[in-house]
mmCIF file of C-alpha atoms in Angstrom:
data_model
loop_
_atom_site.group_PDB
_atom_site.id
_atom_site.type_symbol
_atom_site.label_atom_id
_atom_site.label_comp_id
_atom_site.label_asym_id
_atom_site.label_seq_id
_atom_site.Cartn_x
_atom_site.Cartn_y
_atom_site.Cartn_z
ATOM 1 C CA UNK A 1 -38.329 46.640 38.555
ATOM 2 C CA UNK A 2 -37.505 42.886 38.345
ATOM 3 C CA UNK A 3 -39.455 42.487 35.098
ATOM 4 C CA UNK A 4 -37.667 45.431 33.527
ATOM 5 C CA UNK A 5 -34.342 44.136 34.791
ATOM 6 C CA UNK A 6 -35.070 40.648 33.390
ATOM 7 C CA UNK A 7 -36.102 42.112 30.029
ATOM 8 C CA UNK A 8 -32.938 44.189 29.941
ATOM 9 C CA UNK A 9 -30.803 41.126 30.725
ATOM 10 C CA UNK A 10 -32.583 39.043 28.088
ATOM 11 C CA UNK A 11 -32.063 41.740 25.484
ATOM 12 C CA UNK A 12 -28.430 41.964 26.461
ATOM 13 C CA UNK A 13 -28.051 38.161 26.191
ATOM 14 C CA UNK A 14 -29.713 38.135 22.754
ATOM 15 C CA UNK A 15 -27.381 40.867 21.626
ATOM 16 C CA UNK A 16 -24.388 38.954 22.907
ATOM 17 C CA UNK A 17 -25.329 35.668 21.219
ATOM 18 C CA UNK A 18 -26.618 37.044 17.920
ATOM 19 C CA UNK A 19 -23.370 36.351 16.072
ATOM 20 C CA UNK A 20 -24.864 36.811 12.610
ATOM 21 C CA UNK A 21 -25.997 40.306 13.506
ATOM 22 C CA UNK A 22 -22.604 41.017 15.047
ATOM 23 C CA UNK A 23 -20.779 39.831 11.932
ATOM 24 C CA UNK A 24 -23.014 41.950 9.737
ATOM 25 C CA UNK A 25 -22.431 44.999 11.868
ATOM 26 C CA UNK A 26 -18.687 44.364 11.932
ATOM 27 C CA UNK A 27 -18.659 44.083 8.167
ATOM 28 C CA UNK A 28 -20.550 47.371 7.810
ATOM 29 C CA UNK A 29 -18.139 49.108 10.181
ATOM 30 C CA UNK A 30 -15.169 47.673 8.293
ATOM 31 C CA UNK A 31 -16.529 48.934 4.972
ATOM 32 C CA UNK A 32 -17.218 52.343 6.484
ATOM 33 C CA UNK A 33 -13.657 52.537 7.842
ATOM 34 C CA UNK A 34 -12.249 51.569 4.449
ATOM 35 C CA UNK A 35 -14.289 54.264 2.729
ATOM 36 C CA UNK A 36 -13.150 56.870 5.247
ATOM 37 C CA UNK A 37 -9.530 55.816 4.706
ATOM 38 C CA UNK A 38 -9.952 56.175 0.946
ATOM 39 C CA UNK A 39 -11.482 59.643 1.316
ATOM 40 C CA UNK A 40 -8.681 60.746 3.632
ATOM 41 C CA UNK A 41 -6.033 59.428 1.234
ATOM 42 C CA UNK A 42 -7.710 61.117 -1.704
ATOM 43 C CA UNK A 43 -7.818 64.444 0.151
ATOM 44 C CA UNK A 44 -4.175 64.072 1.174
ATOM 45 C CA UNK A 45 -3.082 63.246 -2.382
ATOM 46 C CA UNK A 46 -4.961 66.251 -3.742
ATOM 47 C CA UNK A 47 -3.375 68.490 -1.111
ATOM 48 C CA UNK A 48 0.086 67.243 -2.112
ATOM 49 C CA UNK A 49 -0.665 67.284 -5.843
ATOM 50 C CA UNK A 50 -0.096 63.559 -6.177
ATOM 51 C CA UNK A 51 -3.453 62.523 -7.548
ATOM 52 C CA UNK A 52 -2.071 62.287 -11.096
ATOM 53 C CA UNK A 53 1.598 62.061 -10.232
ATOM 54 C CA UNK A 54 4.088 59.245 -10.810
ATOM 55 C CA UNK A 55 3.520 55.924 -9.112
ATOM 56 C CA UNK A 56 6.238 54.403 -6.992
ATOM 57 C CA UNK A 57 7.533 50.849 -7.605
ATOM 58 C CA UNK A 58 5.307 49.224 -4.909
ATOM 59 C CA UNK A 59 2.099 50.633 -6.427
ATOM 60 C CA UNK A 60 3.154 49.808 -9.978
ATOM 61 C CA UNK A 61 4.054 46.256 -8.934
ATOM 62 C CA UNK A 62 0.721 45.842 -7.147
ATOM 63 C CA UNK A 63 -1.135 46.917 -10.273
ATOM 64 C CA UNK A 64 0.889 44.519 -12.385
ATOM 65 C CA UNK A 65 0.101 41.669 -9.965
ATOM 66 C CA UNK A 66 -3.624 42.464 -10.106
ATOM 67 C CA UNK A 67 -3.519 42.422 -13.912
ATOM 68 C CA UNK A 68 -1.650 39.107 -13.882
ATOM 69 C CA UNK A 69 -4.169 37.633 -11.429
ATOM 70 C CA UNK A 70 -6.975 38.764 -13.736
ATOM 71 C CA UNK A 71 -5.255 37.028 -16.651
ATOM 72 C CA UNK A 72 -4.783 33.923 -14.499
ATOM 73 C CA UNK A 73 -8.478 33.932 -13.614
ATOM 74 C CA UNK A 74 -9.417 34.202 -17.283
ATOM 75 C CA UNK A 75 -6.991 31.395 -18.091
ATOM 76 C CA UNK A 76 -8.526 29.188 -15.418
ATOM 77 C CA UNK A 77 -12.021 29.820 -16.774
ATOM 78 C CA UNK A 78 -10.821 28.831 -20.241
ATOM 79 C CA UNK A 79 -9.160 25.718 -18.832
ATOM 80 C CA UNK A 80 -12.335 24.657 -16.998
ATOM 81 C CA UNK A 81 -14.337 25.185 -20.173
ATOM 82 C CA UNK A 82 -11.794 23.118 -22.114
ATOM 83 C CA UNK A 83 -11.943 20.309 -19.555
ATOM 84 C CA UNK A 84 -15.732 20.280 -19.709
ATOM 85 C CA UNK A 85 -15.470 20.026 -23.483
ATOM 86 C CA UNK A 86 -13.190 16.979 -23.138
ATOM 87 C CA UNK A 87 -15.401 15.156 -20.640
ATOM 88 C CA UNK A 88 -18.949 13.909 -20.784
ATOM 89 C CA UNK A 89 -20.912 12.866 -17.710
ATOM 90 C CA UNK A 90 -23.912 10.563 -18.114
ATOM 91 C CA UNK A 91 -26.319 9.637 -15.326
ATOM 92 C CA UNK A 92 -29.492 7.524 -15.333
ATOM 93 C CA UNK A 93 -31.148 7.183 -11.929
ATOM 94 C CA UNK A 94 -34.373 5.494 -13.083
ATOM 95 C CA UNK A 95 -33.993 1.709 -13.559
ATOM 96 C CA UNK A 96 -34.796 0.499 -17.075
ATOM 97 C CA UNK A 97 -34.631 -2.782 -18.976
ATOM 98 C CA UNK A 98 -33.957 -0.962 -22.250
ATOM 99 C CA UNK A 99 -30.292 -0.891 -23.255
ATOM 100 C CA UNK A 100 -28.850 2.625 -23.403
ATOM 101 C CA UNK A 101 -26.712 2.829 -26.547
ATOM 102 C CA UNK A 102 -23.885 5.348 -26.855
ATOM 103 C CA UNK A 103 -22.470 5.644 -30.358
ATOM 104 C CA UNK A 104 -20.361 7.832 -32.586
ATOM 105 C CA UNK A 105 -23.487 9.152 -34.294
ATOM 106 C CA UNK A 106 -23.618 11.632 -31.443
ATOM 107 C CA UNK A 107 -20.504 13.723 -32.087
ATOM 108 C CA UNK A 108 -20.474 14.949 -28.477
ATOM 109 C CA UNK A 109 -19.418 11.422 -27.441
ATOM 110 C CA UNK A 110 -16.278 11.215 -29.610
ATOM 111 C CA UNK A 111 -12.760 11.710 -28.286
ATOM 112 C CA UNK A 112 -13.825 12.407 -24.732
ATOM 113 C CA UNK A 113 -13.381 10.956 -21.295
ATOM 114 C CA UNK A 114 -16.737 9.386 -20.470
ATOM 115 C CA UNK A 115 -18.009 9.304 -16.887
ATOM 116 C CA UNK A 116 -20.924 7.030 -16.068
ATOM 117 C CA UNK A 117 -21.806 8.553 -12.726
ATOM 118 C CA UNK A 118 -24.454 7.704 -10.156
ATOM 119 C CA UNK A 119 -26.550 5.458 -12.413
ATOM 120 C CA UNK A 120 -28.970 2.847 -11.059
ATOM 121 C CA UNK A 121 -30.392 -0.322 -12.611
ATOM 122 C CA UNK A 122 -29.454 0.289 -16.257
ATOM 123 C CA UNK A 123 -27.373 -1.289 -19.031
ATOM 124 C CA UNK A 124 -25.024 0.668 -21.298
ATOM 125 C CA UNK A 125 -23.601 -0.388 -24.660
ATOM 126 C CA UNK A 126 -20.637 1.629 -25.936
ATOM 127 C CA UNK A 127 -20.742 0.821 -29.653
ATOM 128 C CA UNK A 128 -17.720 0.118 -31.826
ATOM 129 C CA UNK A 129 -17.983 3.424 -33.742
ATOM 130 C CA UNK A 130 -17.397 5.326 -30.514
ATOM 131 C CA UNK A 131 -13.848 6.523 -29.758
ATOM 132 C CA UNK A 132 -13.232 7.408 -26.106
ATOM 133 C CA UNK A 133 -10.241 8.908 -24.370
ATOM 134 C CA UNK A 134 -10.881 7.180 -21.014
ATOM 135 C CA UNK A 135 -13.760 5.528 -19.190
ATOM 136 C CA UNK A 136 -14.863 6.137 -15.607
ATOM 137 C CA UNK A 137 -17.638 4.252 -13.802
ATOM 138 C CA UNK A 138 -18.412 6.090 -10.568
ATOM 139 C CA UNK A 139 -20.950 5.554 -7.765
ATOM 140 C CA UNK A 140 -23.065 3.166 -9.847
ATOM 141 C CA UNK A 141 -25.362 0.417 -8.506
ATOM 142 C CA UNK A 142 -26.826 -2.561 -10.375
ATOM 143 C CA UNK A 143 -25.345 -1.395 -13.683
ATOM 144 C CA UNK A 144 -24.003 -3.326 -16.685
ATOM 145 C CA UNK A 145 -21.553 -1.837 -19.205
ATOM 146 C CA UNK A 146 -20.589 -3.437 -22.518
ATOM 147 C CA UNK A 147 -17.489 -1.830 -24.063
ATOM 148 C CA UNK A 148 -17.271 -2.504 -27.798
ATOM 149 C CA UNK A 149 -15.485 0.740 -28.621
ATOM 150 C CA UNK A 150 -11.841 1.752 -28.619
ATOM 151 C CA UNK A 151 -10.526 3.472 -25.496
ATOM 152 C CA UNK A 152 -7.490 5.458 -26.630
ATOM 153 C CA UNK A 153 -5.557 5.285 -23.369
ATOM 154 C CA UNK A 154 -6.655 1.700 -22.570
ATOM 155 C CA UNK A 155 -7.500 3.007 -19.101
ATOM 156 C CA UNK A 156 -10.648 2.425 -17.047
ATOM 157 C CA UNK A 157 -11.455 3.479 -13.505
ATOM 158 C CA UNK A 158 -14.206 2.019 -11.310
ATOM 159 C CA UNK A 159 -14.908 3.864 -8.058
ATOM 160 C CA UNK A 160 -17.422 3.281 -5.240
ATOM 161 C CA UNK A 161 -19.557 0.872 -7.256
ATOM 162 C CA UNK A 162 -21.509 -2.251 -6.317
ATOM 163 C CA UNK A 163 -23.339 -4.955 -8.287
ATOM 164 C CA UNK A 164 -21.632 -3.797 -11.481
ATOM 165 C CA UNK A 165 -20.702 -5.955 -14.481
ATOM 166 C CA UNK A 166 -18.334 -4.620 -17.158
ATOM 167 C CA UNK A 167 -17.711 -6.532 -20.405
ATOM 168 C CA UNK A 168 -14.547 -5.494 -22.251
ATOM 169 C CA UNK A 169 -14.491 -6.378 -25.938
ATOM 170 C CA UNK A 170 -11.591 -3.988 -26.574
ATOM 171 C CA UNK A 171 -8.091 -3.765 -25.158
ATOM 172 C CA UNK A 172 -7.881 -2.456 -21.570
ATOM 173 C CA UNK A 173 -4.284 -2.348 -20.370
ATOM 174 C CA UNK A 174 -4.978 -0.778 -17.004
ATOM 175 C CA UNK A 175 -7.992 -0.798 -14.700
ATOM 176 C CA UNK A 176 -8.121 1.031 -11.400
ATOM 177 C CA UNK A 177 -10.753 -0.080 -8.907
ATOM 178 C CA UNK A 178 -11.159 1.755 -5.590
ATOM 179 C CA UNK A 179 -13.569 1.570 -2.644
ATOM 180 C CA UNK A 180 -15.931 -0.969 -4.214
ATOM 181 C CA UNK A 181 -16.610 -2.698 -0.900
ATOM 182 C CA UNK A 182 -20.337 -3.438 -0.914
ATOM 183 C CA UNK A 183 -21.633 -5.521 -3.830
ATOM 184 C CA UNK A 184 -19.591 -7.449 -6.431
ATOM 185 C CA UNK A 185 -17.732 -5.765 -9.272
ATOM 186 C CA UNK A 186 -17.154 -8.212 -12.148
ATOM 187 C CA UNK A 187 -14.955 -7.385 -15.146
ATOM 188 C CA UNK A 188 -15.319 -9.801 -18.079
ATOM 189 C CA UNK A 189 -12.788 -9.828 -20.944
ATOM 190 C CA UNK A 190 -13.832 -11.319 -24.272
ATOM 191 C CA UNK A 191 -10.308 -12.539 -25.132
ATOM 192 C CA UNK A 192 -7.182 -13.207 -23.041
ATOM 193 C CA UNK A 193 -5.270 -10.750 -25.267
ATOM 194 C CA UNK A 194 -7.434 -7.859 -24.069
ATOM 195 C CA UNK A 195 -6.645 -8.405 -20.376
ATOM 196 C CA UNK A 196 -4.561 -5.827 -18.542
ATOM 197 C CA UNK A 197 -3.310 -5.150 -15.033
ATOM 198 C CA UNK A 198 -5.415 -4.034 -12.099
ATOM 199 C CA UNK A 199 -4.715 -1.477 -9.392
ATOM 200 C CA UNK A 200 -7.210 -1.838 -6.574
ATOM 201 C CA UNK A 201 -7.841 -0.727 -3.026
ATOM 202 C CA UNK A 202 -10.568 -1.895 -0.630
ATOM 203 C CA UNK A 203 -12.381 -3.965 -3.278
ATOM 204 C CA UNK A 204 -13.051 -7.360 -1.632
ATOM 205 C CA UNK A 205 -15.590 -8.461 -4.276
ATOM 206 C CA UNK A 206 -13.507 -7.666 -7.357
ATOM 207 C CA UNK A 207 -13.655 -10.525 -9.878
ATOM 208 C CA UNK A 208 -12.111 -10.922 -13.334
ATOM 209 C CA UNK A 209 -13.379 -13.445 -15.872
ATOM 210 C CA UNK A 210 -12.381 -14.774 -19.290
ATOM 211 C CA UNK A 211 -14.604 -17.279 -21.141
ATOM 212 C CA UNK A 212 -13.315 -20.821 -20.707
ATOM 213 C CA UNK A 213 -11.214 -20.002 -17.652
ATOM 214 C CA UNK A 214 -11.871 -19.981 -13.945
ATOM 215 C CA UNK A 215 -12.805 -16.605 -12.500
ATOM 216 C CA UNK A 216 -9.975 -14.763 -10.754
ATOM 217 C CA UNK A 217 -10.854 -13.258 -7.372
ATOM 218 C CA UNK A 218 -7.930 -11.223 -6.087
ATOM 219 C CA UNK A 219 -9.676 -8.269 -4.456
ATOM 220 C CA UNK A 220 -9.223 -7.561 -0.762
ATOM 221 C CA UNK A 221 -10.555 -5.231 1.900
ATOM 222 C CA UNK A 222 -7.121 -3.864 2.677
ATOM 223 C CA UNK A 223 -6.681 -0.103 2.779
ATOM 224 C CA UNK A 224 -3.320 -0.415 1.036
ATOM 225 C CA UNK A 225 -3.197 -0.210 -2.727
ATOM 226 C CA UNK A 226 -2.664 -3.544 -4.453
ATOM 227 C CA UNK A 227 -1.413 -4.354 -7.922
ATOM 228 C CA UNK A 228 -2.562 -7.520 -9.692
ATOM 229 C CA UNK A 229 -0.567 -8.434 -12.810
ATOM 230 C CA UNK A 230 -1.814 -10.834 -15.440
ATOM 231 C CA UNK A 231 0.614 -13.701 -16.071
ATOM 232 C CA UNK A 232 1.057 -15.762 -19.246
ATOM 233 C CA UNK A 233 -0.336 -18.754 -17.340
ATOM 234 C CA UNK A 234 -3.671 -16.961 -17.032
ATOM 235 C CA UNK A 235 -3.244 -16.386 -13.310
ATOM 236 C CA UNK A 236 -2.915 -13.061 -11.549
ATOM 237 C CA UNK A 237 -0.086 -12.216 -9.191
ATOM 238 C CA UNK A 238 -1.126 -9.694 -6.563
ATOM 239 C CA UNK A 239 1.435 -7.568 -4.766
ATOM 240 C CA UNK A 240 1.123 -5.170 -1.887
ATOM 241 C CA UNK A 241 3.803 -2.662 -1.003
ATOM 242 C CA UNK A 242 5.133 -2.226 2.515
ATOM 243 C CA UNK A 243 7.390 0.767 2.933
ATOM 244 C CA UNK A 244 9.967 1.371 5.602
ATOM 245 C CA UNK A 245 11.376 4.784 6.290
ATOM 246 C CA UNK A 246 13.717 5.684 3.400
ATOM 247 C CA UNK A 247 13.738 2.045 2.273
ATOM 248 C CA UNK A 248 12.871 0.512 -1.062
ATOM 249 C CA UNK A 249 9.411 -1.092 -1.307
ATOM 250 C CA UNK A 250 9.115 -4.620 0.059
ATOM 251 C CA UNK A 251 6.784 -6.712 -2.078
ATOM 252 C CA UNK A 252 4.396 -9.060 -0.289
ATOM 253 C CA UNK A 253 2.617 -11.986 -1.892
ATOM 254 C CA UNK A 254 4.643 -11.921 -5.098
ATOM 255 C CA UNK A 255 5.029 -15.241 -6.830
ATOM 256 C CA UNK A 256 8.502 -16.678 -7.082
ATOM 257 C CA UNK A 257 7.967 -17.327 -10.756
ATOM 258 C CA UNK A 258 6.077 -14.479 -12.423
ATOM 259 C CA UNK A 259 5.778 -16.262 -15.732
ATOM 260 C CA UNK A 260 3.620 -19.087 -14.475
ATOM 261 C CA UNK A 261 4.313 -22.615 -13.262
ATOM 262 C CA UNK A 262 7.635 -23.915 -14.518
ATOM 263 C CA UNK A 263 9.171 -27.341 -13.750
ATOM 264 C CA UNK A 264 11.818 -27.293 -11.038
ATOM 265 C CA UNK A 265 14.199 -29.408 -13.165
ATOM 266 C CA UNK A 266 14.317 -27.084 -16.128
ATOM 267 C CA UNK A 267 16.520 -28.137 -19.060
ATOM 268 C CA UNK A 268 19.878 -26.379 -18.764
ATOM 269 C CA UNK A 269 19.756 -25.565 -22.496
ATOM 270 C CA UNK A 270 16.546 -23.576 -22.077
ATOM 271 C CA UNK A 271 16.948 -19.796 -21.777
ATOM 272 C CA UNK A 272 16.646 -18.368 -18.299
ATOM 273 C CA UNK A 273 13.554 -16.413 -17.377
ATOM 274 C CA UNK A 274 13.935 -12.679 -17.772
ATOM 275 C CA UNK A 275 15.311 -11.176 -14.594
ATOM 276 C CA UNK A 276 13.589 -8.220 -13.013
ATOM 277 C CA UNK A 277 15.267 -4.893 -13.761
ATOM 278 C CA UNK A 278 17.722 -3.481 -11.245
ATOM 279 C CA UNK A 279 16.747 -0.536 -9.068
ATOM 280 C CA UNK A 280 18.735 1.918 -11.228
ATOM 281 C CA UNK A 281 16.856 0.775 -14.328
ATOM 282 C CA UNK A 282 13.511 1.068 -12.578
ATOM 283 C CA UNK A 283 14.396 4.555 -11.423
ATOM 284 C CA UNK A 284 15.330 5.629 -14.962
ATOM 285 C CA UNK A 285 12.138 4.131 -16.403
ATOM 286 C CA UNK A 286 10.067 5.845 -13.708
ATOM 287 C CA UNK A 287 11.685 9.187 -14.513
ATOM 288 C CA UNK A 288 10.956 8.650 -18.211
ATOM 289 C CA UNK A 289 7.273 8.009 -17.440
ATOM 290 C CA UNK A 290 7.181 11.060 -15.198
ATOM 291 C CA UNK A 291 8.576 13.188 -18.017
ATOM 292 C CA UNK A 292 5.829 11.862 -20.314
ATOM 293 C CA UNK A 293 3.377 12.941 -17.644
ATOM 294 C CA UNK A 294 4.959 16.396 -17.541
ATOM 295 C CA UNK A 295 4.557 16.736 -21.302
ATOM 296 C CA UNK A 296 0.894 15.738 -21.085
ATOM 297 C CA UNK A 297 0.400 18.163 -18.182
ATOM 298 C CA UNK A 298 1.916 21.033 -20.195
ATOM 299 C CA UNK A 299 -0.617 20.214 -22.913
ATOM 300 C CA UNK A 300 -3.403 20.464 -20.288
ATOM 301 C CA UNK A 301 -4.219 16.754 -20.684
ATOM 302 C CA UNK A 302 -4.335 16.186 -16.942
ATOM 303 C CA UNK A 303 -6.100 12.830 -17.134
ATOM 304 C CA UNK A 304 -3.412 11.378 -19.394
ATOM 305 C CA UNK A 305 -0.720 12.959 -17.238
ATOM 306 C CA UNK A 306 -2.173 11.185 -14.197
ATOM 307 C CA UNK A 307 -1.905 7.859 -16.038
ATOM 308 C CA UNK A 308 1.794 8.448 -16.771
ATOM 309 C CA UNK A 309 2.477 9.472 -13.179
ATOM 310 C CA UNK A 310 0.692 6.332 -11.982
ATOM 311 C CA UNK A 311 2.986 4.239 -14.176
ATOM 312 C CA UNK A 312 6.002 6.092 -12.771
ATOM 313 C CA UNK A 313 4.842 5.359 -9.217
ATOM 314 C CA UNK A 314 4.336 1.731 -10.134
ATOM 315 C CA UNK A 315 7.972 1.549 -11.282
ATOM 316 C CA UNK A 316 9.352 3.449 -8.309
ATOM 317 C CA UNK A 317 7.043 4.095 -5.375
ATOM 318 C CA UNK A 318 9.710 6.221 -3.655
ATOM 319 C CA UNK A 319 9.693 8.814 -6.427
ATOM 320 C CA UNK A 320 8.191 11.693 -4.458
ATOM 321 C CA UNK A 321 7.982 13.986 -7.510
ATOM 322 C CA UNK A 322 5.548 11.613 -9.212
ATOM 323 C CA UNK A 323 3.270 11.658 -6.142
ATOM 324 C CA UNK A 324 3.367 15.463 -6.080
ATOM 325 C CA UNK A 325 2.718 15.671 -9.832
ATOM 326 C CA UNK A 326 -0.245 13.303 -9.662
ATOM 327 C CA UNK A 327 -1.645 15.273 -6.714
ATOM 328 C CA UNK A 328 -1.585 18.365 -8.920
ATOM 329 C CA UNK A 329 -3.456 16.458 -11.655
ATOM 330 C CA UNK A 330 -6.148 15.448 -9.186
ATOM 331 C CA UNK A 331 -6.455 19.061 -8.007
ATOM 332 C CA UNK A 332 -6.884 20.218 -11.604
ATOM 333 C CA UNK A 333 -9.528 17.563 -12.315
ATOM 334 C CA UNK A 334 -11.557 18.264 -9.168
ATOM 335 C CA UNK A 335 -10.596 15.305 -6.987
ATOM 336 C CA UNK A 336 -9.112 16.924 -3.839
ATOM 337 C CA UNK A 337 -9.417 13.815 -1.646
ATOM 338 C CA UNK A 338 -7.085 11.804 -3.855
ATOM 339 C CA UNK A 339 -4.860 14.845 -4.249
ATOM 340 C CA UNK A 340 -4.572 15.047 -0.467
ATOM 341 C CA UNK A 341 -3.591 11.368 -0.217
ATOM 342 C CA UNK A 342 -0.925 11.708 -2.914
ATOM 343 C CA UNK A 343 0.429 14.931 -1.437
ATOM 344 C CA UNK A 344 0.570 13.336 2.007
ATOM 345 C CA UNK A 345 2.572 10.435 0.596
ATOM 346 C CA UNK A 346 4.919 12.955 -1.035
ATOM 347 C CA UNK A 347 5.529 14.690 2.308
ATOM 348 C CA UNK A 348 6.268 11.321 3.917
ATOM 349 C CA UNK A 349 8.867 10.497 1.275
ATOM 350 C CA UNK A 350 10.362 14.001 1.094
ATOM 351 C CA UNK A 351 9.534 16.069 4.202
ATOM 352 C CA UNK A 352 11.704 18.954 2.931
ATOM 353 C CA UNK A 353 9.925 19.276 -0.429
ATOM 354 C CA UNK A 354 7.803 22.445 -0.240
ATOM 355 C CA UNK A 355 5.470 21.620 -3.132
ATOM 356 C CA UNK A 356 4.298 18.456 -1.407
ATOM 357 C CA UNK A 357 3.130 20.491 1.601
ATOM 358 C CA UNK A 358 1.686 23.199 -0.627
ATOM 359 C CA UNK A 359 -0.430 20.720 -2.582
ATOM 360 C CA UNK A 360 -1.529 19.041 0.606
ATOM 361 C CA UNK A 361 -2.676 22.413 1.896
ATOM 362 C CA UNK A 362 -4.474 23.259 -1.346
ATOM 363 C CA UNK A 363 -6.230 19.882 -1.317
ATOM 364 C CA UNK A 364 -7.527 20.519 2.199
ATOM 365 C CA UNK A 365 -8.510 24.039 1.118
ATOM 366 C CA UNK A 366 -10.518 22.624 -1.813
ATOM 367 C CA UNK A 367 -12.380 20.392 0.664
ATOM 368 C CA UNK A 368 -13.050 23.487 2.833
ATOM 369 C CA UNK A 369 -11.014 21.975 5.669
ATOM 370 C CA UNK A 370 -9.242 25.250 6.314
ATOM 371 C CA UNK A 371 -7.908 24.421 9.789
ATOM 372 C CA UNK A 372 -6.106 21.427 8.238
ATOM 373 C CA UNK A 373 -4.917 23.466 5.248
ATOM 374 C CA UNK A 374 -3.204 26.251 7.217
ATOM 375 C CA UNK A 375 -0.519 24.125 8.997
ATOM 376 C CA UNK A 376 0.424 22.415 5.711
ATOM 377 C CA UNK A 377 0.694 25.773 3.947
ATOM 378 C CA UNK A 378 2.754 27.226 6.808
ATOM 379 C CA UNK A 379 5.152 24.291 6.461
ATOM 380 C CA UNK A 380 5.416 25.039 2.733
ATOM 381 C CA UNK A 381 6.192 28.677 3.568
ATOM 382 C CA UNK A 382 8.854 27.571 6.046
ATOM 383 C CA UNK A 383 10.544 25.527 3.319
ATOM 384 C CA UNK A 384 10.032 28.095 0.535
ATOM 385 C CA UNK A 385 9.698 31.515 2.243
ATOM 386 C CA UNK A 386 10.105 33.567 -0.961
ATOM 387 C CA UNK A 387 7.184 31.971 -2.811
ATOM 388 C CA UNK A 388 4.361 34.562 -3.041
ATOM 389 C CA UNK A 389 1.850 31.915 -4.135
ATOM 390 C CA UNK A 390 2.233 30.156 -0.794
ATOM 391 C CA UNK A 391 1.782 33.411 1.142
ATOM 392 C CA UNK A 392 -1.385 34.243 -0.798
ATOM 393 C CA UNK A 393 -2.764 30.748 -0.149
ATOM 394 C CA UNK A 394 -2.171 31.125 3.597
ATOM 395 C CA UNK A 395 -4.001 34.464 3.671
ATOM 396 C CA UNK A 396 -6.912 33.020 1.718
ATOM 397 C CA UNK A 397 -7.160 29.948 3.990
ATOM 398 C CA UNK A 398 -7.133 32.160 7.094
ATOM 399 C CA UNK A 399 -9.812 34.410 5.605
ATOM 400 C CA UNK A 400 -12.023 31.452 4.663
ATOM 401 C CA UNK A 401 -11.564 29.919 8.127
ATOM 402 C CA UNK A 402 -12.857 33.156 9.667
ATOM 403 C CA UNK A 403 -15.782 33.448 7.260
ATOM 404 C CA UNK A 404 -16.840 29.783 6.951
ATOM 405 C CA UNK A 405 -15.340 28.115 9.992
ATOM 406 C CA UNK A 406 -12.382 25.749 10.315
ATOM 407 C CA UNK A 407 -14.037 22.826 8.560
ATOM 408 C CA UNK A 408 -13.764 19.135 9.369
ATOM 409 C CA UNK A 409 -10.792 18.091 11.464
ATOM 410 C CA UNK A 410 -8.995 14.725 11.452
#
């Protein structure tokens, strides 16, 4: 009696806690119910003579939407294939003393964005006959890169690297360096004329060198993004932005004289230093850069579009549209974490802008953080209730949360 009762209770407990089996059974029952519904509808249509009859507007519209979604899916596949064609990822995880040479002799290297990703203990030489679109150095350790080639956009990004040395023999107008907080990251320019500006965040060991001049160490461990501009004096001026609610950025650490050291008793006949542009001018210039980004985005050049949006943000950090646009670029190029940060900044600047919330939700969705995605998408729906794309995204996030779990929370 007691043994049988215990066995019965144990079996009951197993049945109660076997969630996988329960889910499987529920799925089977759901499919069976759907099939029965279809059979009943088919029988009813045949009885009413509607099996080949005219379709009402709702059914016709649903079919049209399915066809459009199929076309969208095909378009996305083509876009992904096109992006893969425009990028090349190179990884070497085995340390080697032999220099790895990348040249234009390999046609697959030409005209592409090159990503040196996850390499360890190697040296790369990008030869002069190579023509790159952009250069990314990501998650590398103990790596040296010599850049002798032309980089069309003059843009380089260094992310999560340590003990990395990069020698620039070509012009590099903008370098972005993020989360390099372990070993040193040293960027060496062959000539002062090739030096550009740096955007950096949490890079305390960032160092910039030019032969014959003292090394410039302006990196910091601050979470805020910093901008270091190269002055004619050879020095760098580093600025951080502090934002108040609905206020213009307040620059910290900016030099009083951006052109270098100038005598206090300047000759009155000398021309005055160029004054910084007024806020209206900055706003107009930022909008112009944003429009360039829009044009690049329409051409599916999302990497170049992101560069233009970054320049727009640099000119006017309160331009919420530029943050939203760059978030969309990061979503298209598979970087949801940065998309989430940009979208969040957009919602802070413009809480009533639906697309900012929508892109924040889609970024969380891409990271499979569905419980974080749903509230952002619901806010987007509240602001733009007639947008079917938002409604579909909410349904998908809810479905994925049920199937995969809510994901990581804050």
